[in-house]
One Martini backbone bead per residue (centre of mass of N, CA, C, O) as a GRO file, in nm:
protein
  198
    1UNK     BB    1  -0.814  -2.136   1.602
    2UNK     BB    2  -0.650  -2.065   1.876
    3UNK     BB    3  -0.520  -1.835   2.054
    4UNK     BB    4  -0.249  -1.733   2.187
    5UNK     BB    5  -0.117  -1.644   2.464
    6UNK     BB    6  -0.090  -1.292   2.439
    7UNK     BB    7  -0.168  -1.349   2.108
    8UNK     BB    8  -0.446  -1.278   1.917
    9UNK     BB    9  -0.280  -1.277   1.621
   10UNK     BB   10  -0.219  -1.578   1.688
   11UNK     BB   11  -0.203  -1.910   1.534
   12UNK     BB   12  -0.134  -2.244   1.535
   13UNK     BB   13  -0.229  -2.289   1.211
   14UNK     BB   14  -0.034  -2.116   1.085
   15UNK     BB   15   0.086  -2.008   0.756
   16UNK     BB   16   0.309  -1.918   0.557
   17UNK     BB   17   0.359  -1.785   0.268
   18UNK     BB   18   0.429  -1.988  -0.021
   19UNK     BB   19   0.598  -2.086  -0.333
   20UNK     BB   20   0.724  -2.362  -0.370
   21UNK     BB   21   1.007  -2.337  -0.561
   22UNK     BB   22   0.925  -2.033  -0.712
   23UNK     BB   23   1.112  -1.791  -0.632
   24UNK     BB   24   1.301  -1.725  -0.867
   25UNK     BB   25   1.096  -1.639  -1.090
   26UNK     BB   26   0.959  -1.423  -0.919
   27UNK     BB   27   1.208  -1.250  -0.856
   28UNK     BB   28   1.280  -1.188  -1.149
   29UNK     BB   29   1.013  -1.048  -1.223
   30UNK     BB   30   1.026  -0.823  -1.014
   31UNK     BB   31   1.300  -0.704  -1.090
   32UNK     BB   32   1.238  -0.648  -1.389
   33UNK     BB   33   1.002  -0.458  -1.342
   34UNK     BB   34   1.149  -0.247  -1.170
   35UNK     BB   35   1.388  -0.190  -1.375
   36UNK     BB   36   1.215  -0.066  -1.606
   37UNK     BB   37   1.204   0.223  -1.459
   38UNK     BB   38   1.516   0.289  -1.546
   39UNK     BB   39   1.427   0.314  -1.888
   40UNK     BB   40   1.200   0.540  -1.834
   41UNK     BB   41   1.102   0.844  -1.863
   42UNK     BB   42   1.239   1.048  -1.625
   43UNK     BB   43   1.502   0.881  -1.601
   44UNK     BB   44   1.602   0.984  -1.907
   45UNK     BB   45   1.533   1.323  -1.862
   46UNK     BB   46   1.599   1.353  -1.545
   47UNK     BB   47   1.864   1.418  -1.415
   48UNK     BB   48   2.039   1.175  -1.279
   49UNK     BB   49   2.000   0.873  -1.392
   50UNK     BB   50   2.080   0.693  -1.150
   51UNK     BB   51   1.924   0.840  -0.930
   52UNK     BB   52   1.645   0.833  -1.063
   53UNK     BB   53   1.631   0.525  -1.086
   54UNK     BB   54   1.649   0.451  -0.787
   55UNK     BB   55   1.406   0.620  -0.694
   56UNK     BB   56   1.194   0.493  -0.882
   57UNK     BB   57   1.220   0.202  -0.778
   58UNK     BB   58   1.152   0.265  -0.483
   59UNK     BB   59   0.873   0.387  -0.534
   60UNK     BB   60   0.740   0.149  -0.682
   61UNK     BB   61   0.800  -0.077  -0.480
   62UNK     BB   62   0.662   0.047  -0.229
   63UNK     BB   63   0.384   0.095  -0.361
   64UNK     BB   64   0.332  -0.205  -0.424
   65UNK     BB   65   0.333  -0.306  -0.135
   66UNK     BB   66   0.109  -0.126  -0.029
   67UNK     BB   67  -0.113  -0.166  -0.245
   68UNK     BB   68  -0.115  -0.476  -0.270
   69UNK     BB   69  -0.160  -0.536   0.030
   70UNK     BB   70  -0.422  -0.377   0.064
   71UNK     BB   71  -0.596  -0.520  -0.155
   72UNK     BB   72  -0.565  -0.800  -0.024
   73UNK     BB   73  -0.692  -0.730   0.245
   74UNK     BB   74  -0.968  -0.659   0.134
   75UNK     BB   75  -1.023  -0.928  -0.004
   76UNK     BB   76  -1.004  -1.113   0.246
   77UNK     BB   77  -1.220  -0.980   0.422
   78UNK     BB   78  -1.459  -1.007   0.217
   79UNK     BB   79  -1.441  -1.310   0.171
   80UNK     BB   80  -1.487  -1.397   0.465
   81UNK     BB   81  -1.755  -1.252   0.497
   82UNK     BB   82  -1.909  -1.406   0.267
   83UNK     BB   83  -1.843  -1.697   0.404
   84UNK     BB   84  -1.880  -1.673   0.728
   85UNK     BB   85  -1.603  -1.624   0.855
   86UNK     BB   86  -1.346  -1.560   1.033
   87UNK     BB   87  -1.150  -1.280   0.989
   88UNK     BB   88  -0.899  -1.201   1.156
   89UNK     BB   89  -0.826  -0.889   1.161
   90UNK     BB   90  -0.600  -0.849   1.366
   91UNK     BB   91  -0.389  -1.019   1.234
   92UNK     BB   92  -0.379  -0.860   0.967
   93UNK     BB   93  -0.324  -0.581   1.085
   94UNK     BB   94  -0.055  -0.635   1.233
   95UNK     BB   95   0.106  -0.754   0.992
   96UNK     BB   96   0.061  -0.499   0.790
   97UNK     BB   97   0.128  -0.232   0.937
   98UNK     BB   98   0.439  -0.226   0.922
   99UNK     BB   99   0.471  -0.256   0.619
  100UNK     BB  100   0.299  -0.012   0.536
  101UNK     BB  101   0.459   0.208   0.680
  102UNK     BB  102   0.731   0.162   0.539
  103UNK     BB  103   0.630   0.190   0.245
  104UNK     BB  104   0.516   0.478   0.270
  105UNK     BB  105   0.778   0.621   0.343
  106UNK     BB  106   0.940   0.542   0.092
  107UNK     BB  107   0.741   0.643  -0.124
  108UNK     BB  108   0.731   0.938  -0.025
  109UNK     BB  109   1.032   1.008  -0.036
  110UNK     BB  110   1.076   0.932  -0.335
  111UNK     BB  111   0.855   1.119  -0.450
  112UNK     BB  112   0.983   1.382  -0.355
  113UNK     BB  113   1.248   1.355  -0.508
  114UNK     BB  114   1.123   1.333  -0.790
  115UNK     BB  115   0.984   1.608  -0.788
  116UNK     BB  116   1.242   1.777  -0.760
  117UNK     BB  117   1.369   1.672  -1.025
  118UNK     BB  118   1.130   1.746  -1.230
  119UNK     BB  119   1.073   2.017  -1.135
  120UNK     BB  120   1.149   2.362  -1.185
  121UNK     BB  121   0.905   2.469  -1.000
  122UNK     BB  122   0.655   2.535  -0.784
  123UNK     BB  123   0.455   2.652  -1.006
  124UNK     BB  124   0.411   2.378  -1.157
  125UNK     BB  125   0.183   2.267  -0.967
  126UNK     BB  126  -0.041   2.494  -1.097
  127UNK     BB  127   0.062   2.550  -1.417
  128UNK     BB  128   0.042   2.239  -1.471
  129UNK     BB  129  -0.094   1.941  -1.538
  130UNK     BB  130   0.114   1.768  -1.386
  131UNK     BB  131   0.107   1.926  -1.117
  132UNK     BB  132  -0.198   1.886  -1.058
  133UNK     BB  133  -0.184   1.578  -1.049
  134UNK     BB  134   0.018   1.562  -0.820
  135UNK     BB  135  -0.160   1.700  -0.609
  136UNK     BB  136  -0.385   1.491  -0.623
  137UNK     BB  137  -0.214   1.253  -0.536
  138UNK     BB  138  -0.123   1.365  -0.263
  139UNK     BB  139  -0.408   1.388  -0.146
  140UNK     BB  140  -0.482   1.084  -0.164
  141UNK     BB  141  -0.241   0.977  -0.006
  142UNK     BB  142  -0.309   1.131   0.254
  143UNK     BB  143  -0.581   0.991   0.300
  144UNK     BB  144  -0.470   0.702   0.311
  145UNK     BB  145  -0.267   0.756   0.539
  146UNK     BB  146  -0.480   0.843   0.749
  147UNK     BB  147  -0.627   0.574   0.753
  148UNK     BB  148  -0.381   0.408   0.841
  149UNK     BB  149  -0.331   0.565   1.106
  150UNK     BB  150  -0.601   0.499   1.232
  151UNK     BB  151  -0.563   0.199   1.239
  152UNK     BB  152  -0.292   0.195   1.402
  153UNK     BB  153  -0.378   0.409   1.650
  154UNK     BB  154  -0.686   0.302   1.703
  155UNK     BB  155  -0.798   0.021   1.611
  156UNK     BB  156  -0.578  -0.179   1.701
  157UNK     BB  157  -0.581  -0.119   2.007
  158UNK     BB  158  -0.881  -0.195   2.037
  159UNK     BB  159  -0.850  -0.487   1.926
  160UNK     BB  160  -0.650  -0.583   2.143
  161UNK     BB  161  -0.861  -0.537   2.378
  162UNK     BB  162  -1.104  -0.651   2.154
  163UNK     BB  163  -1.085  -0.910   1.934
  164UNK     BB  164  -1.420  -0.988   1.926
  165UNK     BB  165  -1.526  -0.722   1.818
  166UNK     BB  166  -1.752  -0.658   1.565
  167UNK     BB  167  -1.734  -0.347   1.539
  168UNK     BB  168  -1.426  -0.334   1.490
  169UNK     BB  169  -1.418  -0.516   1.246
  170UNK     BB  170  -1.600  -0.339   1.073
  171UNK     BB  171  -1.429  -0.079   1.091
  172UNK     BB  172  -1.181  -0.201   0.956
  173UNK     BB  173  -1.308  -0.289   0.689
  174UNK     BB  174  -1.401  -0.005   0.610
  175UNK     BB  175  -1.127   0.143   0.620
  176UNK     BB  176  -0.974  -0.039   0.409
  177UNK     BB  177  -1.172   0.015   0.180
  178UNK     BB  178  -1.120   0.315   0.157
  179UNK     BB  179  -0.816   0.286   0.112
  180UNK     BB  180  -0.847   0.113  -0.146
  181UNK     BB  181  -0.994   0.328  -0.313
  182UNK     BB  182  -0.760   0.527  -0.301
  183UNK     BB  183  -0.559   0.344  -0.448
  184UNK     BB  184  -0.705   0.338  -0.717
  185UNK     BB  185  -0.685   0.643  -0.762
  186UNK     BB  186  -0.377   0.654  -0.765
  187UNK     BB  187  -0.335   0.478  -1.014
  188UNK     BB  188  -0.490   0.661  -1.210
  189UNK     BB  189  -0.324   0.919  -1.166
  190UNK     BB  190  -0.054   0.795  -1.246
  191UNK     BB  191  -0.131   0.734  -1.536
  192UNK     BB  192  -0.182   1.034  -1.607
  193UNK     BB  193   0.103   1.130  -1.546
  194UNK     BB  194   0.248   0.960  -1.754
  195UNK     BB  195   0.089   1.066  -2.000
  196UNK     BB  196   0.160   1.378  -1.953
  197UNK     BB  197   0.484   1.322  -1.980
  198UNK     BB  198   0.491   1.209  -2.297
   0.00000   0.00000   0.00000
């Protein structure tokens, strides 16, 4: 479909993703999964339980939105590329960019609060296995965030100026793939963090 005038990331045939009558079970599953983080790990051993639980749920929820959305973006771009169809990368980039930025800010802020609650002192960051893993996670998150900032501040404005430029589309697909690989590394490091804390 042709892009609407003045909005190259909108298409007349677009349809929002819908769950078609199954919203309630999905919402219950998401809420139950997020709430499970309020009853395990550091939430029950560190800080004020209610505060730690709320911050942990916010951290996990925002990270899931950022990471899940990013990995789906990578999947859609590569699937369209393999199928030989128009990627419509600008549309995907613009729609996900705002959500990703907000989720990253919430996840980062909640993660910082959790770290302050959990560690006894700054020296724990380099003197304990958990602290060193946390520093590794922060480094990879910073790299992924930098890639996202590059997409948002450099690639998307260029793509808005030239929405059909194949070089920019390729650059965006490559950038989000690198960001997606960083996200996988973040998940692995997080699993190691959880294991080292138990």
